[in-house]
Coordinates of C-alpha atoms (C1' of nucleotides) in Angstrom, one line a residue:
Chain A
M1 CA 0.0 0.0 0.0
L2 CA 1.3 3.4 0.8
P3 CA 5.0 3.8 1.6
V4 CA 5.6 5.0 5.1
A5 CA 7.9 7.9 5.6
I6 CA 11.5 6.8 5.5
A7 CA 14.6 8.9 6.3
G8 CA 15.6 10.8 3.3
C9 CA 12.4 9.9 1.6
Q10 CA 9.9 12.1 3.3
V11 CA 8.6 15.3 1.6
Q12 CA 10.2 18.3 3.3
P13 CA 7.9 21.2 2.8
G14 CA 9.0 24.6 4.1
P15 CA 6.7 26.3 6.5
F16 CA 4.8 28.0 3.7
S17 CA 6.4 26.8 0.5
F18 CA 4.4 25.0 -2.0
T19 CA 6.3 21.9 -3.1
R20 CA 4.1 20.5 -5.8
E21 CA 5.7 17.2 -6.2
A22 CA 4.5 14.8 -8.9
P23 CA 5.0 11.1 -8.2
L24 CA 7.8 9.8 -10.2
F25 CA 7.2 6.1 -9.7
R26 CA 4.6 3.7 -8.5
S27 CA 4.1 4.1 -4.8
S28 CA 3.3 0.4 -4.2
L29 CA 6.6 -1.1 -5.2
L30 CA 6.2 -4.7 -4.4
S31 CA 6.7 -5.7 -8.0
V32 CA 10.0 -7.2 -9.0
H33 CA 10.4 -4.2 -11.2
G34 CA 12.1 -1.4 -9.4
P35 CA 11.6 2.3 -9.8
E36 CA 13.8 2.3 -12.9
R37 CA 10.9 0.6 -14.7
I38 CA 8.9 3.8 -14.7
G39 CA 11.2 6.6 -14.0
I40 CA 14.1 8.0 -12.1
P41 CA 13.5 9.0 -8.5
G42 CA 13.5 12.7 -7.7
P43 CA 16.7 14.1 -6.3
D44 CA 15.3 14.4 -2.8
C45 CA 13.8 10.9 -2.6
L46 CA 15.6 7.6 -2.6
P47 CA 13.7 4.6 -3.9
C48 CA 11.4 3.3 -1.3
P49 CA 12.0 -0.4 -0.5
P50 CA 9.2 -2.8 -1.4
M51 CA 6.9 -3.7 1.5
A52 CA 3.9 -5.9 2.1
R53 CA 0.5 -4.5 1.3
E54 CA -1.1 -3.3 4.5
N55 CA -4.7 -3.4 5.3
T56 CA -7.0 -0.5 4.3
V57 CA -7.3 0.9 7.9
D58 CA -3.6 1.6 7.9
S59 CA -3.8 3.3 4.5
R60 CA -6.5 5.6 5.7
Q61 CA -4.7 6.4 8.9
E62 CA -1.5 7.3 6.9
I63 CA -3.5 9.5 4.6
L64 CA -5.2 11.2 7.6
R65 CA -1.9 11.8 9.3
T66 CA -0.3 13.3 6.3
A67 CA -3.3 15.4 5.4
A68 CA -3.5 16.7 9.0
R69 CA 0.2 17.8 8.8
L70 CA -0.5 19.7 5.6
F71 CA -3.7 21.2 6.8
Q72 CA -1.9 22.4 9.9
Q73 CA 0.9 23.9 8.0
R74 CA -1.0 25.6 5.2
G75 CA -4.6 25.6 6.1
Y76 CA -7.3 23.4 4.7
D77 CA -8.5 25.6 1.9
A78 CA -5.0 26.3 0.8
T79 CA -4.1 22.6 0.6
S80 CA -5.2 20.8 -2.5
M81 CA -5.9 17.1 -2.9
N82 CA -3.0 17.1 -5.2
D83 CA -0.8 18.3 -2.4
V84 CA -2.0 15.5 -0.1
A85 CA -1.5 12.9 -2.9
A86 CA 2.0 14.2 -3.7
A87 CA 3.0 14.0 -0.1
L88 CA 1.9 10.4 0.0
K89 CA 3.6 9.7 -3.4
L90 CA 0.2 8.8 -4.7
S91 CA -1.9 10.1 -7.6
K92 CA -5.0 12.0 -7.0
G93 CA -7.1 9.1 -8.3
G94 CA -5.3 6.8 -5.9
L95 CA -6.2 9.1 -3.0
Y96 CA -9.9 9.0 -4.1
H97 CA -9.8 5.3 -3.9
H98 CA -9.5 5.5 -0.1
F99 CA -11.6 8.6 0.6
Q100 CA -14.8 9.9 -1.0
G101 CA -13.7 13.5 -1.0
K102 CA -11.8 16.3 0.7
D103 CA -14.7 16.9 3.1
E104 CA -14.5 13.4 4.4
I105 CA -10.8 13.7 5.1
L106 CA -11.3 16.9 7.2
F107 CA -14.2 15.3 9.0
E108 CA -12.2 12.2 9.9
I109 CA -9.3 14.3 11.1
M110 CA -11.6 16.4 13.3
N111 CA -13.5 13.4 14.6
H112 CA -10.2 11.7 15.4
A113 CA -9.2 14.8 17.3
M114 CA -12.3 14.4 19.4
E115 CA -11.5 10.8 19.9
I116 CA -8.0 11.8 21.1
T117 CA -9.6 14.3 23.5
Q118 CA -12.0 11.6 24.7
E119 CA -9.3 9.0 25.3
R120 CA -6.5 11.2 26.5
V121 CA -8.4 13.8 28.5
L122 CA -11.9 12.9 29.4
A123 CA -11.6 9.2 30.2
P124 CA -8.6 9.6 32.6
V125 CA -10.2 12.6 34.2
R126 CA -13.5 10.8 34.8
G127 CA -11.6 8.3 37.0
I128 CA -10.5 10.9 39.5
A129 CA -12.7 11.4 42.6
R130 CA -11.8 14.8 43.9
P131 CA -13.1 17.6 41.7
E132 CA -10.1 19.8 42.2
D133 CA -7.7 16.9 41.3
R134 CA -9.9 16.2 38.4
L135 CA -9.7 19.8 37.1
R136 CA -5.9 19.9 37.6
A137 CA -5.6 16.7 35.7
L138 CA -7.8 18.0 32.9
I139 CA -5.7 21.1 32.5
R140 CA -2.5 19.1 32.3
L141 CA -3.8 16.5 29.9
H142 CA -5.5 19.1 27.7
I143 CA -2.3 21.2 27.5
E144 CA -0.3 18.0 26.7
V145 CA -2.6 17.2 23.9
V146 CA -2.4 20.7 22.4
L147 CA 1.4 20.6 22.6
S148 CA 1.8 17.2 21.2
P149 CA 3.7 17.3 17.9
R150 CA 2.1 14.0 17.0
D151 CA -1.5 15.0 17.4
R152 CA -1.7 17.5 14.6
E153 CA -5.4 16.7 14.3
I154 CA -6.0 18.7 17.5
T155 CA -4.8 22.0 16.1
V156 CA -6.5 21.3 12.8
M157 CA -9.7 20.9 14.7
L158 CA -9.2 24.0 16.8
H159 CA -8.5 26.1 13.7
E160 CA -10.7 24.8 10.9
N161 CA -14.3 25.4 11.8
H162 CA -15.9 26.8 8.7
P163 CA -14.9 24.4 5.9
L164 CA -17.1 21.4 6.8
P165 CA -20.5 21.1 5.3
P166 CA -23.3 21.8 7.8
A167 CA -24.2 18.2 8.5
L168 CA -20.7 17.2 9.2
R169 CA -19.9 20.3 11.2
K170 CA -22.9 19.7 13.4
R171 CA -21.6 16.3 14.4
I172 CA -18.2 17.8 15.4
N173 CA -19.9 20.8 17.2
V174 CA -22.1 18.4 19.3
R175 CA -18.9 16.8 20.6
K176 CA -17.3 20.1 21.3
K177 CA -20.3 21.3 23.2
E178 CA -20.2 18.2 25.3
Y179 CA -16.6 18.9 26.2
V180 CA -17.3 22.5 27.1
H181 CA -20.3 21.4 29.2
F182 CA -18.1 18.8 31.0
V183 CA -15.5 21.5 31.9
E184 CA -18.2 23.9 33.0
Q185 CA -19.8 21.3 35.4
L186 CA -16.4 20.4 36.7
I187 CA -15.6 24.0 37.5
A188 CA -19.0 24.3 39.2
E189 CA -18.2 21.4 41.4
V190 CA -14.8 22.8 42.3
Q191 CA -16.3 26.1 43.2
K192 CA -18.9 24.4 45.3
D193 CA -16.4 22.3 47.1
A194 CA -14.2 25.3 47.8
H195 CA -17.1 26.9 49.6
K196 CA -17.8 23.9 51.7
G197 CA -14.2 24.0 52.9
M198 CA -14.3 27.6 54.0
P199 CA -14.4 28.5 57.7
K200 CA -18.0 28.9 59.0
D201 CA -17.6 32.6 59.9
V202 CA -17.1 33.5 56.3
T203 CA -20.3 31.9 55.0
A204 CA -22.5 31.6 58.1
H205 CA -24.1 35.0 57.4
A206 CA -25.6 33.8 54.2
A207 CA -28.7 31.7 53.7
R208 CA -26.7 29.8 51.1
P209 CA -23.1 30.2 49.8
P210 CA -22.8 33.3 47.6
K211 CA -22.3 32.8 43.9
P212 CA -18.7 33.0 42.9
R213 CA -17.8 36.1 41.0
V214 CA -16.7 34.0 38.0
S215 CA -19.5 31.8 36.7
P216 CA -18.6 28.2 35.7
R217 CA -19.5 28.9 32.1
A218 CA -17.3 32.0 31.8
A219 CA -14.5 30.1 33.6
A220 CA -14.8 27.2 31.2
F221 CA -14.6 29.4 28.1
A222 CA -11.7 31.3 29.6
L223 CA -9.8 28.1 30.5
L224 CA -10.4 26.6 27.0
G225 CA -9.3 29.8 25.5
M226 CA -6.1 30.1 27.3
I227 CA -5.2 26.5 26.5
N228 CA -6.4 26.3 23.0
W229 CA -4.7 29.5 22.1
I230 CA -1.4 27.9 22.9
Y231 CA -1.2 26.5 19.3
Q232 CA -1.1 30.1 18.1
W233 CA 2.0 31.2 20.0
Y234 CA 3.8 28.1 21.1
K235 CA 7.4 27.5 19.9
P236 CA 9.2 24.2 20.6
E237 CA 12.4 26.3 21.3
G238 CA 10.6 28.9 23.4
E239 CA 11.0 29.2 27.1
L240 CA 7.5 28.1 27.9
Q241 CA 7.3 24.3 27.7
A242 CA 4.8 21.8 28.9
Q243 CA 6.6 21.3 32.2
N244 CA 6.6 24.9 33.2
L245 CA 3.4 25.9 31.4
I246 CA 1.1 23.4 33.0
P247 CA 1.7 24.5 36.6
Q248 CA 1.6 28.1 35.8
F249 CA -1.7 27.9 33.9
T250 CA -3.1 25.7 36.6
D251 CA -2.1 28.2 39.3
L252 CA -3.5 31.1 37.2
L253 CA -6.9 29.4 37.0
F254 CA -7.1 28.6 40.6
G255 CA -5.5 31.7 42.1
G256 CA -5.1 34.3 39.4
I257 CA -1.9 36.2 38.6
L258 CA -1.2 37.2 42.1
S259 CA -1.2 33.7 43.7
Chain B
M1 CA -17.3 55.4 -6.5
L2 CA -18.6 52.3 -4.7
P3 CA -22.2 52.2 -3.6
V4 CA -22.5 52.1 0.2
A5 CA -24.7 49.4 1.6
I6 CA -28.3 50.5 1.7
A7 CA -31.2 48.8 3.4
G8 CA -32.5 46.1 1.1
C9 CA -29.5 46.5 -1.1
Q10 CA -26.8 44.7 0.8
V11 CA -25.6 41.3 -0.2
Q12 CA -27.0 38.8 2.3
P13 CA -24.8 35.7 2.2
G14 CA -25.8 32.8 4.4
P15 CA -23.2 31.6 6.9
F16 CA -21.6 29.3 4.4
S17 CA -23.4 29.8 1.2
F18 CA -21.6 30.9 -1.8
T19 CA -23.6 33.7 -3.4
R20 CA -21.7 34.4 -6.5
E21 CA -23.3 37.5 -7.6
A22 CA -22.4 39.2 -10.8
P23 CA -22.9 43.0 -10.9
L24 CA -26.0 43.8 -12.9
F25 CA -25.3 47.5 -13.4
R26 CA -22.6 50.0 -13.2
S27 CA -21.7 50.6 -9.6
S28 CA -20.7 54.2 -10.1
L29 CA -24.2 55.5 -11.0
L30 CA -23.7 59.2 -11.1
S31 CA -24.5 59.3 -14.8
V32 CA -27.9 60.6 -15.8
H33 CA -28.7 57.2 -17.2
G34 CA -30.2 55.1 -14.4
P35 CA -29.7 51.4 -13.8
E36 CA -32.3 50.6 -16.4
R37 CA -29.8 51.7 -19.0
I38 CA -27.7 48.6 -18.5
G39 CA -29.8 46.0 -16.9
I40 CA -32.6 45.1 -14.5
P41 CA -31.5 45.1 -10.8
G42 CA -31.5 41.7 -9.1
P43 CA -34.5 40.7 -7.1
D44 CA -32.8 41.4 -3.8
C45 CA -31.3 44.8 -4.7
L46 CA -33.1 48.0 -5.4
P47 CA -31.4 50.5 -7.6
C48 CA -28.8 52.4 -5.7
P49 CA -29.3 56.2 -5.8
P50 CA -26.6 58.1 -7.6
M51 CA -24.1 59.7 -5.4
A52 CA -21.0 61.9 -5.6
R53 CA -17.8 60.2 -6.4
E54 CA -15.9 59.8 -3.2
N55 CA -12.2 60.0 -2.7
T56 CA -10.0 57.0 -3.1
V57 CA -9.4 56.6 0.6
D58 CA -13.1 55.9 1.2
S59 CA -13.1 53.5 -1.7
R60 CA -10.3 51.5 -0.2
Q61 CA -11.9 51.6 3.3
E62 CA -15.2 50.3 1.8
I63 CA -13.4 47.5 0.1
L64 CA -11.5 46.6 3.2
R65 CA -14.6 46.5 5.3
T66 CA -16.5 44.3 2.9
A67 CA -13.5 42.0 2.4
A68 CA -13.0 41.7 6.2
R69 CA -16.7 40.7 6.6
L70 CA -16.3 38.0 3.9
F71 CA -13.0 36.8 5.2
Q72 CA -14.5 36.5 8.6
Q73 CA -17.5 34.6 7.4
R74 CA -15.8 32.2 5.0
G75 CA -12.1 32.4 5.6
Y76 CA -9.5 34.1 3.5
D77 CA -8.6 31.2 1.2
A78 CA -12.2 30.3 0.6
T79 CA -13.1 33.8 -0.4
S80 CA -12.2 34.8 -3.9
M81 CA -11.5 38.2 -5.4
N82 CA -14.6 37.7 -7.4
D83 CA -16.6 37.2 -4.2
V84 CA -15.3 40.5 -2.8
A85 CA -16.0 42.3 -6.1
A86 CA -19.5 40.9 -6.3
A87 CA -20.3 42.0 -2.7
L88 CA -19.2 45.5 -3.7
K89 CA -21.1 45.3 -7.0
L90 CA -17.8 45.8 -8.8
S91 CA -16.0 43.9 -11.4
K92 CA -12.8 42.1 -10.5
G93 CA -10.9 44.5 -12.8
G94 CA -12.5 47.4 -10.9
L95 CA -11.3 45.9 -7.6
Y96 CA -7.8 45.6 -9.0
H97 CA -7.9 49.3 -9.7
H98 CA -7.8 50.0 -6.0
F99 CA -5.6 47.2 -4.7
Q100 CA -2.6 45.5 -6.2
G101 CA -3.7 42.1 -5.1
K102 CA -5.4 39.8 -2.6
D103 CA -2.3 39.8 -0.4
E104 CA -2.5 43.6 0.0
I105 CA -6.1 43.5 1.0
L106 CA -5.4 41.0 3.8
F107 CA -2.4 42.9 4.9
E108 CA -4.3 46.2 5.1
I109 CA -7.1 44.5 7.0
M110 CA -4.6 43.0 9.5
N111 CA -2.7 46.3 9.8
H112 CA -5.9 48.1 10.4
A113 CA -6.7 45.7 13.1
M114 CA -3.4 46.5 14.8
E115 CA -4.3 50.2 14.4
I116 CA -7.6 49.6 16.1
T117 CA -5.8 47.8 18.9
Q118 CA -3.3 50.7 19.2
E119 CA -6.0 53.4 19.2
R120 CA -8.7 51.6 21.2
V121 CA -6.6 49.6 23.7
L122 CA -3.0 50.6 24.0
A123 CA -3.4 54.4 23.8
P124 CA -6.1 54.7 26.4
V125 CA -4.4 52.2 28.7
R126 CA -1.1 54.1 28.6
G127 CA -2.8 57.1 30.0
I128 CA -3.6 55.3 33.3
A129 CA -1.2 55.6 36.2
R130 CA -1.9 52.7 38.4
P131 CA -0.8 49.4 37.0
E132 CA -3.8 47.4 38.3
D133 CA -6.2 50.0 36.8
R134 CA -4.2 49.8 33.6
L135 CA -4.5 46.0 33.4
R136 CA -8.2 46.1 34.2
A137 CA -8.8 48.7 31.5
L138 CA -6.8 46.7 29.0
I139 CA -8.9 43.6 29.6
R140 CA -12.1 45.6 29.2
L141 CA -11.0 47.4 26.1
H142 CA -9.5 44.3 24.5
I143 CA -12.7 42.3 25.1
E144 CA -14.8 45.1 23.7
V145 CA -12.7 45.2 20.6
V146 CA -13.0 41.5 20.1
L147 CA -16.7 41.6 20.6
S148 CA -17.3 44.6 18.4
P149 CA -19.5 43.6 15.4
R150 CA -18.1 46.5 13.5
D151 CA -14.4 45.6 13.9
R152 CA -14.3 42.4 11.9
E153 CA -10.7 43.1 11.1
I154 CA -9.9 42.0 14.6
T155 CA -11.2 38.4 14.2
V156 CA -9.7 38.2 10.7
M157 CA -6.3 39.1 12.2
L158 CA -6.7 36.6 15.0
H159 CA -7.6 33.8 12.7
E160 CA -5.6 34.3 9.5
N161 CA -1.9 33.9 10.2
H162 CA -0.6 31.7 7.5
P163 CA -1.9 33.2 4.2
L164 CA 0.3 36.4 4.1
P165 CA 3.7 36.2 2.3
P166 CA 6.6 36.2 4.7
A167 CA 7.6 39.8 4.4
L168 CA 4.1 41.1 5.1
R169 CA 3.5 38.5 7.8
K170 CA 6.6 39.7 9.5
R171 CA 5.4 43.2 9.7
I172 CA 2.2 42.1 11.4
N173 CA 4.0 39.7 13.7
V174 CA 6.3 42.5 14.9
R175 CA 3.3 44.5 16.0
K176 CA 1.7 41.5 17.6
K177 CA 4.9 40.8 19.6
E178 CA 4.9 44.4 20.8
Y179 CA 1.5 44.0 22.1
V180 CA 2.3 40.7 23.9
H181 CA 5.3 42.4 25.3
F182 CA 3.3 45.3 26.6
V183 CA 0.8 43.0 28.3
E184 CA 3.7 41.0 29.8
Q185 CA 5.4 44.0 31.3
L186 CA 2.1 45.3 32.6
I187 CA 1.4 42.1 34.4
A188 CA 4.9 42.1 35.8
E189 CA 4.2 45.6 37.2
V190 CA 0.9 44.5 38.7
Q191 CA 2.6 41.5 40.3
K192 CA 5.4 43.7 41.7
D193 CA 2.9 46.3 43.1
A194 CA 0.9 43.5 44.7
H195 CA 3.9 42.4 46.6
K196 CA 4.8 45.9 47.7
G197 CA 1.4 46.2 49.2
M198 CA 1.6 43.0 51.2
P199 CA 2.0 43.1 55.0
K200 CA 5.7 43.0 56.0
D201 CA 5.4 39.8 57.9
V202 CA 4.6 38.0 54.7
T203 CA 7.7 39.1 52.8
A204 CA 10.2 40.2 55.4
H205 CA 11.9 36.8 55.6
A206 CA 13.0 37.1 52.0
A207 CA 16.0 39.0 50.7
R208 CA 13.7 40.1 48.0
P209 CA 10.1 39.3 47.1
P210 CA 9.6 35.8 45.8
K211 CA 8.8 35.3 42.2
P212 CA 5.1 34.8 41.6
R213 CA 4.1 31.3 40.7
V214 CA 2.7 32.6 37.4
S215 CA 5.3 34.3 35.3
P216 CA 4.3 37.5 33.5
R217 CA 4.9 35.8 30.1
A218 CA 2.7 32.8 30.9
A219 CA 0.1 35.1 32.3
A220 CA 0.2 37.3 29.2
F221 CA -0.3 34.4 26.9
A222 CA -3.1 33.0 29.0
L223 CA -4.9 36.3 29.1
L224 CA -4.6 36.9 25.4
G225 CA -5.8 33.3 24.9
M226 CA -8.8 33.6 27.0
I227 CA -9.8 36.9 25.3
N228 CA -8.9 36.1 21.8
W229 CA -10.7 32.8 21.9
I230 CA -13.9 34.6 22.5
Y231 CA -14.4 35.0 18.8
Q232 CA -14.6 31.2 18.5
W233 CA -17.5 30.7 20.8
Y234 CA -19.2 34.0 21.3
K235 CA -22.9 34.3 20.2
P236 CA -24.7 37.7 20.2
E237 CA -27.8 35.9 21.6
G238 CA -25.8 34.0 24.3
E239 CA -25.9 34.6 28.0
L240 CA -22.3 35.8 28.1
Q241 CA -22.2 39.4 26.9
A242 CA -19.7 42.1 27.2
Q243 CA -21.2 43.6 30.4
N244 CA -21.0 40.3 32.3
L245 CA -18.0 38.8 30.6
I246 CA -15.6 41.6 31.3
P247 CA -15.9 41.6 35.1
Q248 CA -15.8 37.8 35.2
F249 CA -12.7 37.5 33.0
T250 CA -11.1 40.3 35.0
D251 CA -11.9 38.6 38.3
L252 CA -10.6 35.3 37.0
L253 CA -7.3 36.8 36.0
F254 CA -6.8 38.6 39.3
G255 CA -8.2 36.0 41.6
G256 CA -8.8 32.7 39.8
I257 CA -12.0 30.7 39.7
L258 CA -12.4 30.7 43.5
S259 CA -12.3 34.5 44.1
Chain C
dC1 C1' -9.5 66.9 -22.9
dT2 C1' -7.5 64.3 -19.2
dA3 C1' -7.7 61.4 -15.4
dA4 C1' -10.0 58.2 -12.6
dA5 C1' -13.0 54.5 -12.1
dC6 C1' -14.7 50.8 -13.9
dC7 C1' -15.7 46.6 -17.2
dG8 C1' -15.4 42.1 -19.2
dA9 C1' -12.7 39.1 -22.0
dC10 C1' -8.9 36.6 -21.4
dC11 C1' -4.6 34.3 -19.5
dG12 C1' -2.2 30.2 -17.5
dA13 C1' -2.7 27.5 -13.7
dC14 C1' -5.2 24.9 -10.7
dC15 C1' -9.3 23.2 -8.2
dG16 C1' -12.4 18.9 -6.7
dG17 C1' -13.7 15.1 -8.6
dT18 C1' -14.5 11.2 -12.4
dC19 C1' -13.4 7.4 -15.3
dG20 C1' -11.4 4.1 -18.0
dG21 C1' -7.8 2.1 -17.8
dT22 C1' -3.1 -0.7 -15.8
dT23 C1' -0.6 -2.8 -12.2
dT24 C1' -0.3 -5.4 -8.1
dT25 C1' -2.0 -8.5 -4.7
dT26 C1' -5.0 -12.0 -3.2
dT27 C1' -7.6 -16.1 -3.7
dG28 C1' -9.0 -20.5 -5.1
dG29 C1' -8.4 -24.5 -7.9
dT30 C1' -5.5 -28.0 -9.7
Chain D
dA1 C1' 4.0 -25.1 -6.4
dC2 C1' 1.7 -23.1 -10.1
dC3 C1' -1.7 -20.6 -12.6
dA4 C1' -5.7 -18.0 -13.7
dA5 C1' -9.3 -15.1 -12.2
dA6 C1' -10.9 -11.7 -9.1
dA7 C1' -10.2 -7.9 -6.2
dA8 C1' -7.7 -4.0 -4.6
dA9 C1' -4.7 -0.4 -5.4
dC10 C1' -3.3 2.8 -8.2
dC11 C1' -2.6 6.0 -12.5
dG12 C1' -3.2 9.8 -15.6
dA13 C1' -6.1 12.1 -18.8
dC14 C1' -9.9 14.6 -18.5
dC15 C1' -14.1 17.3 -16.9
dG16 C1' -16.3 21.8 -15.9
dG17 C1' -15.3 25.3 -13.2
dT18 C1' -12.7 28.8 -10.8
dC19 C1' -8.5 30.9 -9.2
dG20 C1' -5.4 35.4 -9.1
dG21 C1' -4.3 38.6 -12.0
dT22 C1' -3.9 41.4 -16.7
dC23 C1' -5.2 44.3 -20.4
dG24 C1' -7.4 47.0 -23.7
dG25 C1' -11.0 49.0 -23.7
dT26 C1' -15.5 52.2 -22.0
dT27 C1' -17.7 55.3 -18.9
dT28 C1' -17.7 58.9 -15.7
dA29 C1' -15.8 62.8 -13.3
dG30 C1' -12.9 66.8 -13.0

DNA sequence: CTAAACCGACCGACCGGTCGGTTTTTTGGT
DNA sequence: ACCAAAAAACCGACCGGTCGGTCGGTTTAG
């Protein structure tokens, strides 16, 4: 099936350069005929060694990974199906054998990003009893996912809202809303618990605990904003990395800038 | 010059519909010949009354406003120059009379967004003496600018990073960095002042005040993230509006979710 | 009469997607 | 083990349409 990326063989696009690469030889090279049968490999690509045909699930995964990388680098609309095919050393027709269209590729990328969020953030967090611990874990795991160089689907999902057709977009938006709602309820629990733990003389004068000055909904949007915006400014060589960003963002949420 | 939008005359695109409208009559209609001279107006557009030719600055402003609205609705790459021209009831050639190219339009929109930030946020804030008041004002003004239905350039600038060519992008990025730096230094001042104001018995044991647990840089990025992300979730009919969002985001930054 | 504003045909390139192939791999029978 | 047929994977020409941008005009304003 599709050749996997091999050192020296991978397409190396610049940050915003358009390297429109036509495939120079059959990408599925299991035949006894080598690349010389149908062309000379490009100067930046050694012949890929033959390999067993893999199942279709792996083909689709490979396409989605490559497409996600290109969509992240150039944007969905500015990336063509020809670009995606070239990066995979496929023809466009070959790409269309695996996916019905460009819409489906974007949808699967975004859906996969929601799966990642479900598996890497929500599921672990749901297993934690104490709300404050749960919220701290959610912040850490969400930041880790946004910062992960492997999970490019996440930033594609964060950035590309408009291009999906309405029916597909709705399905993604439903999952996003569920996530926001989960965060909101979690913050509400943390705020409620914090009041329970306060000395009686602070709350005794009230019939019930006063509402916090920051509503759970506003806090949820603020938290998601500060974390999701990381993809806009983060630099792997910058001074803010996961290990010092996570505690600071966590402290900020719980205690503000003056904690 | 260009007709300004008149009730009943304005292009009404759906959120993601592509209304490819060809101009049906000369857009500069000062001639004694009315629109009937060259065609019947479209069903959704009454004839625009003739008006004095305006100067080129206003033409360019009108084009930038319209382009910003379309770029915000559909994205820069998914909006064509033909789309922009149609929305202005111009031909594409007419559009190219005012701007050298699509790049220039996006650059001017983003530059204008930085001007708006300079005039509506930075300049007023610089006139405030107390750092904490200055930071509170910055939060309020920045949120107001992001929420402003008129200042679509802001959300275009927040969203469209990649499409500009490197030289133009660099110029915008320099201004963005200046803004981030300003916010960072302001937060550092606020944190410093907060320590000055603490009772001696809390700080006397230290040779100098301990570093806050949230660095100014992390706090600046977090603050900009929570505010800039508003454009992704904000709904005019939602329960979170400027007047209740501003105090909550301010309280969150200063005191966290438990204040 | 000149300049500004505008138009519409046109350019080469590319878009998403299709289709009629070829090539490669898999499968089943001998 | 071999072979032929079927299926899967892939290719490249092609489709109608559109892209950003140009150019030789026409129309309108000064």
